[in-house]
Amino acid sequence: MQRARWTRFRVPHAEAPPWKDNLTVVLANADLMLSHAETSVAEDDTFRAAREFSDDLGARAVTPATGALLAFLARLASARAVVEIGTGAGVSGLYLLRGMAQDGVLTTIDTDTEHLRAARRAFREAGVATTRTRLINGRALDVLPRLADGAYDIIFVDANVIDQPSFVAASSRLLRPGGILIVNAALLGGRASDQSQQDPAAVSAREATTMITEDDSLTELIIPLGEGVLCAIRS
């Protein structure tokens, strides 16, 4: 019986998909693009004054591009009920209010009375009606359990990064279907994406991201603005 003969053939070398070439170009120009994104946002005197309050108090404020993203998402969600964890001096609150519905109410939580006082002043100088803001002095982890399930359009987490996992766990239930969870400083400017970084903040940021990505009820996206913004929509 004649033995069957196998024909040897060469598999052609697969070319790199076009998106890899595009990604190389994107990464090479990342700093330039991010700089343009941040500097292209024009802030008026109200925002500049709020930033001065932030600087005076040593309170971290969102970058202009991050703020513009907040306003965009609030407008996209037609947000009427928003919770902000970490008030600062009111910069992020002003951006959220700019995008929210005219009858929308911002609930913002902070442990620092000076921060809340500065935010209240910023809101007043911006002409925001007092009925549109609810400023709560207290620990977010004490306040959040008292808020109603599924009653909020947006939850914005912008407080102590070490507590991010706890904030995510406590706040995601508050979102309505289609509501948006936004976590600021999710990348810590890149440190959280470096597994060799094992400081408490980097570890906590990664844990919060993992919690969100493993939650089947959330569809998430990381946007590299500011220190990194993680957005997730509840199904």
mmCIF file of C-alpha atoms in Angstrom:
data_model
loop_
_atom_site.group_PDB
_atom_site.id
_atom_site.type_symbol
_atom_site.label_atom_id
_atom_site.label_comp_id
_atom_site.label_asym_id
_atom_site.label_seq_id
_atom_site.Cartn_x
_atom_site.Cartn_y
_atom_site.Cartn_z
ATOM 1 C CA MET A 1 0.000 0.000 0.000
ATOM 2 C CA GLN A 2 1.352 3.360 -1.002
ATOM 3 C CA ARG A 3 1.868 5.698 1.965
ATOM 4 C CA ALA A 4 -0.039 8.937 1.792
ATOM 5 C CA ARG A 5 2.135 11.968 1.249
ATOM 6 C CA TRP A 6 1.515 15.180 3.142
ATOM 7 C CA THR A 7 2.034 18.397 1.313
ATOM 8 C CA ARG A 8 3.853 20.962 3.409
ATOM 9 C CA PHE A 9 2.737 24.523 3.024
ATOM 10 C CA ARG A 10 3.789 27.786 4.554
ATOM 11 C CA VAL A 11 1.263 29.918 6.418
ATOM 12 C CA PRO A 12 1.765 33.480 5.227
ATOM 13 C CA HIS A 13 2.927 35.826 7.972
ATOM 14 C CA ALA A 14 -0.058 37.785 9.184
ATOM 15 C CA GLU A 15 0.371 41.510 8.912
ATOM 16 C CA ALA A 16 -0.281 43.623 11.964
ATOM 17 C CA PRO A 17 -3.850 44.942 11.899
ATOM 18 C CA PRO A 18 -4.111 48.611 10.921
ATOM 19 C CA TRP A 19 -5.378 49.613 14.359
ATOM 20 C CA LYS A 20 -2.008 48.675 15.871
ATOM 21 C CA ASP A 21 -0.258 51.165 13.623
ATOM 22 C CA ASN A 22 -2.845 53.765 14.546
ATOM 23 C CA LEU A 23 -2.353 53.002 18.250
ATOM 24 C CA THR A 24 1.379 53.540 17.889
ATOM 25 C CA VAL A 25 0.738 56.979 16.428
ATOM 26 C CA VAL A 26 -1.799 57.772 19.147
ATOM 27 C CA LEU A 27 0.577 56.810 21.951
ATOM 28 C CA ALA A 28 3.415 58.782 20.405
ATOM 29 C CA ASN A 29 1.229 61.888 20.428
ATOM 30 C CA ALA A 30 -0.682 61.229 23.650
ATOM 31 C CA ASP A 31 0.839 64.093 25.626
ATOM 32 C CA LEU A 32 0.148 66.566 22.837
ATOM 33 C CA MET A 33 -3.469 65.440 22.471
ATOM 34 C CA LEU A 34 -4.148 65.504 26.206
ATOM 35 C CA SER A 35 -2.601 68.948 26.501
ATOM 36 C CA HIS A 36 -4.850 70.178 23.700
ATOM 37 C CA ALA A 37 -7.919 68.602 25.317
ATOM 38 C CA GLU A 38 -7.209 70.370 28.608
ATOM 39 C CA THR A 39 -6.310 73.773 27.178
ATOM 40 C CA SER A 40 -9.198 73.877 24.703
ATOM 41 C CA VAL A 41 -11.780 74.182 27.505
ATOM 42 C CA ALA A 42 -12.536 77.845 28.197
ATOM 43 C CA GLU A 43 -13.500 78.620 31.795
ATOM 44 C CA ASP A 44 -15.271 81.836 32.769
ATOM 45 C CA ASP A 45 -14.694 83.987 35.853
ATOM 46 C CA THR A 46 -16.966 81.793 37.962
ATOM 47 C CA PHE A 47 -14.808 78.734 37.400
ATOM 48 C CA ARG A 48 -11.593 80.691 37.814
ATOM 49 C CA ALA A 49 -12.813 82.018 41.166
ATOM 50 C CA ALA A 50 -13.750 78.508 42.297
ATOM 51 C CA ARG A 51 -10.294 77.284 41.312
ATOM 52 C CA GLU A 52 -8.764 80.064 43.405
ATOM 53 C CA PHE A 53 -10.831 78.847 46.349
ATOM 54 C CA SER A 54 -9.503 75.335 45.690
ATOM 55 C CA ASP A 55 -5.909 76.520 45.617
ATOM 56 C CA ASP A 56 -6.342 78.518 48.828
ATOM 57 C CA LEU A 57 -7.786 75.490 50.623
ATOM 58 C CA GLY A 58 -5.416 72.957 49.104
ATOM 59 C CA ALA A 59 -8.407 71.112 47.683
ATOM 60 C CA ARG A 60 -7.890 69.099 44.509
ATOM 61 C CA ALA A 61 -10.118 70.256 41.650
ATOM 62 C CA VAL A 62 -10.995 68.421 38.450
ATOM 63 C CA THR A 63 -9.101 69.517 35.355
ATOM 64 C CA PRO A 64 -10.958 71.637 32.776
ATOM 65 C CA ALA A 65 -11.361 68.709 30.374
ATOM 66 C CA THR A 66 -12.604 66.446 33.163
ATOM 67 C CA GLY A 67 -15.087 69.144 34.125
ATOM 68 C CA ALA A 68 -16.274 69.447 30.537
ATOM 69 C CA LEU A 69 -16.779 65.674 30.505
ATOM 70 C CA LEU A 70 -18.923 65.926 33.645
ATOM 71 C CA ALA A 71 -21.114 68.597 32.070
ATOM 72 C CA PHE A 72 -21.388 66.545 28.879
ATOM 73 C CA LEU A 73 -22.436 63.373 30.711
ATOM 74 C CA ALA A 74 -24.922 65.270 32.878
ATOM 75 C CA ARG A 75 -26.484 66.757 29.757
ATOM 76 C CA LEU A 76 -26.448 63.383 27.996
ATOM 77 C CA ALA A 77 -28.250 61.753 30.923
ATOM 78 C CA SER A 78 -30.718 64.647 31.282
ATOM 79 C CA ALA A 79 -29.659 64.444 34.904
ATOM 80 C CA ARG A 80 -32.072 65.697 37.537
ATOM 81 C CA ALA A 81 -30.587 63.941 40.561
ATOM 82 C CA VAL A 82 -26.814 63.728 41.041
ATOM 83 C CA VAL A 83 -24.683 62.670 44.003
ATOM 84 C CA GLU A 84 -21.128 63.960 44.316
ATOM 85 C CA ILE A 85 -18.763 62.304 46.792
ATOM 86 C CA GLY A 86 -16.116 64.907 47.566
ATOM 87 C CA THR A 87 -17.221 68.518 47.145
ATOM 88 C CA GLY A 88 -13.869 70.270 47.065
ATOM 89 C CA ALA A 89 -14.403 73.976 46.505
ATOM 90 C CA GLY A 90 -17.234 73.451 44.040
ATOM 91 C CA VAL A 91 -15.439 73.272 40.677
ATOM 92 C CA SER A 92 -16.779 69.835 39.733
ATOM 93 C CA GLY A 93 -20.182 70.733 41.158
ATOM 94 C CA LEU A 94 -20.392 73.770 38.886
ATOM 95 C CA TYR A 95 -19.645 71.603 35.861
ATOM 96 C CA LEU A 96 -22.261 69.031 36.863
ATOM 97 C CA LEU A 97 -24.849 71.756 37.431
ATOM 98 C CA ARG A 98 -24.026 73.260 34.037
ATOM 99 C CA GLY A 99 -25.047 70.018 32.329
ATOM 100 C CA MET A 100 -27.973 69.067 34.557
ATOM 101 C CA ALA A 101 -31.615 69.850 33.896
ATOM 102 C CA GLN A 102 -32.735 73.288 35.080
ATOM 103 C CA ASP A 103 -34.714 71.707 37.902
ATOM 104 C CA GLY A 104 -31.973 69.214 38.760
ATOM 105 C CA VAL A 105 -30.616 68.880 42.300
ATOM 106 C CA LEU A 106 -26.972 68.205 43.150
ATOM 107 C CA THR A 107 -26.328 66.423 46.445
ATOM 108 C CA THR A 108 -22.675 66.877 47.360
ATOM 109 C CA ILE A 109 -20.987 65.303 50.383
ATOM 110 C CA ASP A 110 -17.770 66.331 52.134
ATOM 111 C CA THR A 111 -16.265 66.033 55.600
ATOM 112 C CA ASP A 112 -14.532 69.422 55.416
ATOM 113 C CA THR A 113 -16.708 72.375 56.420
ATOM 114 C CA GLU A 114 -14.315 74.844 54.761
ATOM 115 C CA HIS A 115 -14.703 73.019 51.462
ATOM 116 C CA LEU A 116 -18.472 73.118 51.759
ATOM 117 C CA ARG A 117 -18.411 76.810 52.624
ATOM 118 C CA ALA A 118 -16.252 77.549 49.567
ATOM 119 C CA ALA A 119 -18.522 75.463 47.326
ATOM 120 C CA ARG A 120 -21.619 77.221 48.624
ATOM 121 C CA ARG A 121 -19.973 80.548 47.823
ATOM 122 C CA ALA A 122 -19.004 79.339 44.329
ATOM 123 C CA PHE A 123 -22.563 78.186 43.637
ATOM 124 C CA ARG A 124 -23.991 81.475 44.898
ATOM 125 C CA GLU A 125 -21.618 83.555 42.765
ATOM 126 C CA ALA A 126 -22.553 81.431 39.742
ATOM 127 C CA GLY A 127 -26.208 82.295 40.287
ATOM 128 C CA VAL A 128 -27.251 78.746 41.180
ATOM 129 C CA ALA A 129 -30.537 78.674 43.087
ATOM 130 C CA THR A 130 -30.164 77.325 46.617
ATOM 131 C CA THR A 131 -32.942 74.830 45.865
ATOM 132 C CA ARG A 132 -30.681 73.142 43.319
ATOM 133 C CA THR A 133 -27.936 72.129 45.744
ATOM 134 C CA ARG A 134 -27.869 70.055 48.898
ATOM 135 C CA LEU A 135 -24.519 70.256 50.692
ATOM 136 C CA ILE A 136 -24.014 67.592 53.346
ATOM 137 C CA ASN A 137 -21.247 67.713 55.940
ATOM 138 C CA GLY A 138 -20.401 64.126 56.812
ATOM 139 C CA ARG A 139 -18.695 60.894 55.816
ATOM 140 C CA ALA A 140 -19.987 59.621 52.497
ATOM 141 C CA LEU A 141 -20.062 56.066 53.818
ATOM 142 C CA ASP A 142 -22.453 57.230 56.535
ATOM 143 C CA VAL A 143 -24.602 59.335 54.204
ATOM 144 C CA LEU A 144 -24.939 57.033 51.180
ATOM 145 C CA PRO A 145 -26.901 54.281 52.992
ATOM 146 C CA ARG A 146 -29.603 56.859 53.740
ATOM 147 C CA LEU A 147 -30.139 57.670 50.044
ATOM 148 C CA ALA A 148 -32.808 55.901 47.985
ATOM 149 C CA ASP A 149 -32.019 52.980 45.692
ATOM 150 C CA GLY A 150 -32.251 53.651 41.960
ATOM 151 C CA ALA A 151 -33.060 57.325 42.467
ATOM 152 C CA TYR A 152 -30.031 59.000 40.903
ATOM 153 C CA ASP A 153 -28.913 59.709 37.359
ATOM 154 C CA ILE A 154 -25.222 60.202 38.134
ATOM 155 C CA ILE A 155 -22.903 59.307 41.015
ATOM 156 C CA PHE A 156 -19.575 61.130 40.870
ATOM 157 C CA VAL A 157 -16.796 59.754 43.092
ATOM 158 C CA ASP A 158 -14.024 62.270 43.699
ATOM 159 C CA ALA A 159 -12.815 61.768 47.258
ATOM 160 C CA ASN A 160 -10.044 59.856 49.036
ATOM 161 C CA VAL A 161 -8.729 57.347 46.489
ATOM 162 C CA ILE A 162 -7.999 54.816 49.217
ATOM 163 C CA ASP A 163 -11.743 54.646 49.879
ATOM 164 C CA GLN A 164 -12.720 54.270 46.205
ATOM 165 C CA PRO A 165 -13.690 50.580 46.518
ATOM 166 C CA SER A 166 -15.964 51.366 49.468
ATOM 167 C CA PHE A 167 -17.507 54.316 47.637
ATOM 168 C CA VAL A 168 -18.185 52.183 44.556
ATOM 169 C CA ALA A 169 -19.736 49.407 46.643
ATOM 170 C CA ALA A 170 -21.953 51.843 48.538
ATOM 171 C CA SER A 171 -23.066 54.004 45.632
ATOM 172 C CA SER A 172 -23.722 51.769 42.629
ATOM 173 C CA ARG A 173 -27.126 50.682 44.028
ATOM 174 C CA LEU A 174 -28.235 54.329 43.949
ATOM 175 C CA LEU A 175 -28.155 54.477 40.146
ATOM 176 C CA ARG A 176 -31.297 54.170 38.065
ATOM 177 C CA PRO A 177 -31.151 51.967 34.945
ATOM 178 C CA GLY A 178 -29.159 53.994 32.426
ATOM 179 C CA GLY A 179 -27.537 55.979 35.239
ATOM 180 C CA ILE A 180 -23.831 56.746 35.120
ATOM 181 C CA LEU A 181 -21.161 56.043 37.734
ATOM 182 C CA ILE A 182 -18.130 58.319 37.313
ATOM 183 C CA VAL A 183 -14.896 57.727 39.237
ATOM 184 C CA ASN A 184 -12.235 60.431 39.081
ATOM 185 C CA ALA A 185 -8.505 59.665 39.450
ATOM 186 C CA ALA A 186 -9.168 56.069 38.394
ATOM 187 C CA LEU A 187 -5.691 55.836 36.860
ATOM 188 C CA LEU A 188 -3.912 58.146 39.313
ATOM 189 C CA GLY A 189 -2.211 59.744 36.364
ATOM 190 C CA GLY A 190 -0.904 56.326 35.250
ATOM 191 C CA ARG A 191 0.279 54.899 38.579
ATOM 192 C CA ALA A 192 -2.757 52.671 38.992
ATOM 193 C CA SER A 193 -2.125 51.009 35.631
ATOM 194 C CA ASP A 194 1.428 50.085 36.696
ATOM 195 C CA GLN A 195 1.186 46.796 38.593
ATOM 196 C CA SER A 196 4.558 47.436 40.223
ATOM 197 C CA GLN A 197 2.996 50.347 42.098
ATOM 198 C CA GLN A 198 1.787 48.829 45.360
ATOM 199 C CA ASP A 199 1.095 51.918 47.451
ATOM 200 C CA PRO A 200 -2.365 51.979 49.098
ATOM 201 C CA ALA A 201 -3.817 54.524 46.660
ATOM 202 C CA ALA A 202 -2.732 52.613 43.540
ATOM 203 C CA VAL A 203 -3.956 49.304 44.956
ATOM 204 C CA SER A 204 -7.317 50.829 45.902
ATOM 205 C CA ALA A 205 -7.781 52.454 42.492
ATOM 206 C CA ARG A 206 -7.141 49.120 40.782
ATOM 207 C CA GLU A 207 -9.536 47.358 43.150
ATOM 208 C CA ALA A 208 -12.304 49.859 42.416
ATOM 209 C CA THR A 209 -11.771 49.431 38.678
ATOM 210 C CA THR A 210 -11.882 45.645 39.011
ATOM 211 C CA MET A 211 -15.125 45.844 40.995
ATOM 212 C CA ILE A 212 -16.726 47.847 38.210
ATOM 213 C CA THR A 213 -15.415 45.737 35.329
ATOM 214 C CA GLU A 214 -16.595 42.535 37.035
ATOM 215 C CA ASP A 215 -20.101 43.896 37.652
ATOM 216 C CA ASP A 216 -22.279 42.506 34.861
ATOM 217 C CA SER A 217 -24.833 45.266 35.393
ATOM 218 C CA LEU A 218 -22.294 47.946 34.415
ATOM 219 C CA THR A 219 -20.739 48.790 31.047
ATOM 220 C CA GLU A 220 -17.533 50.707 31.644
ATOM 221 C CA LEU A 221 -15.025 52.895 29.822
ATOM 222 C CA ILE A 222 -11.811 54.532 31.026
ATOM 223 C CA ILE A 223 -11.193 57.995 29.597
ATOM 224 C CA PRO A 224 -7.610 59.315 29.902
ATOM 225 C CA LEU A 225 -8.439 62.875 30.946
ATOM 226 C CA GLY A 226 -6.993 64.437 34.074
ATOM 227 C CA GLU A 227 -5.860 61.573 36.311
ATOM 228 C CA GLY A 228 -8.087 59.132 34.447
ATOM 229 C CA VAL A 229 -11.887 58.993 34.551
ATOM 230 C CA LEU A 230 -13.772 55.708 34.778
ATOM 231 C CA CYS A 231 -17.368 55.889 33.536
ATOM 232 C CA ALA A 232 -19.882 53.058 33.821
ATOM 233 C CA ILE A 233 -23.525 52.878 32.728
ATOM 234 C CA ARG A 234 -25.991 50.713 34.638
ATOM 235 C CA SER A 235 -28.083 48.381 32.488
#
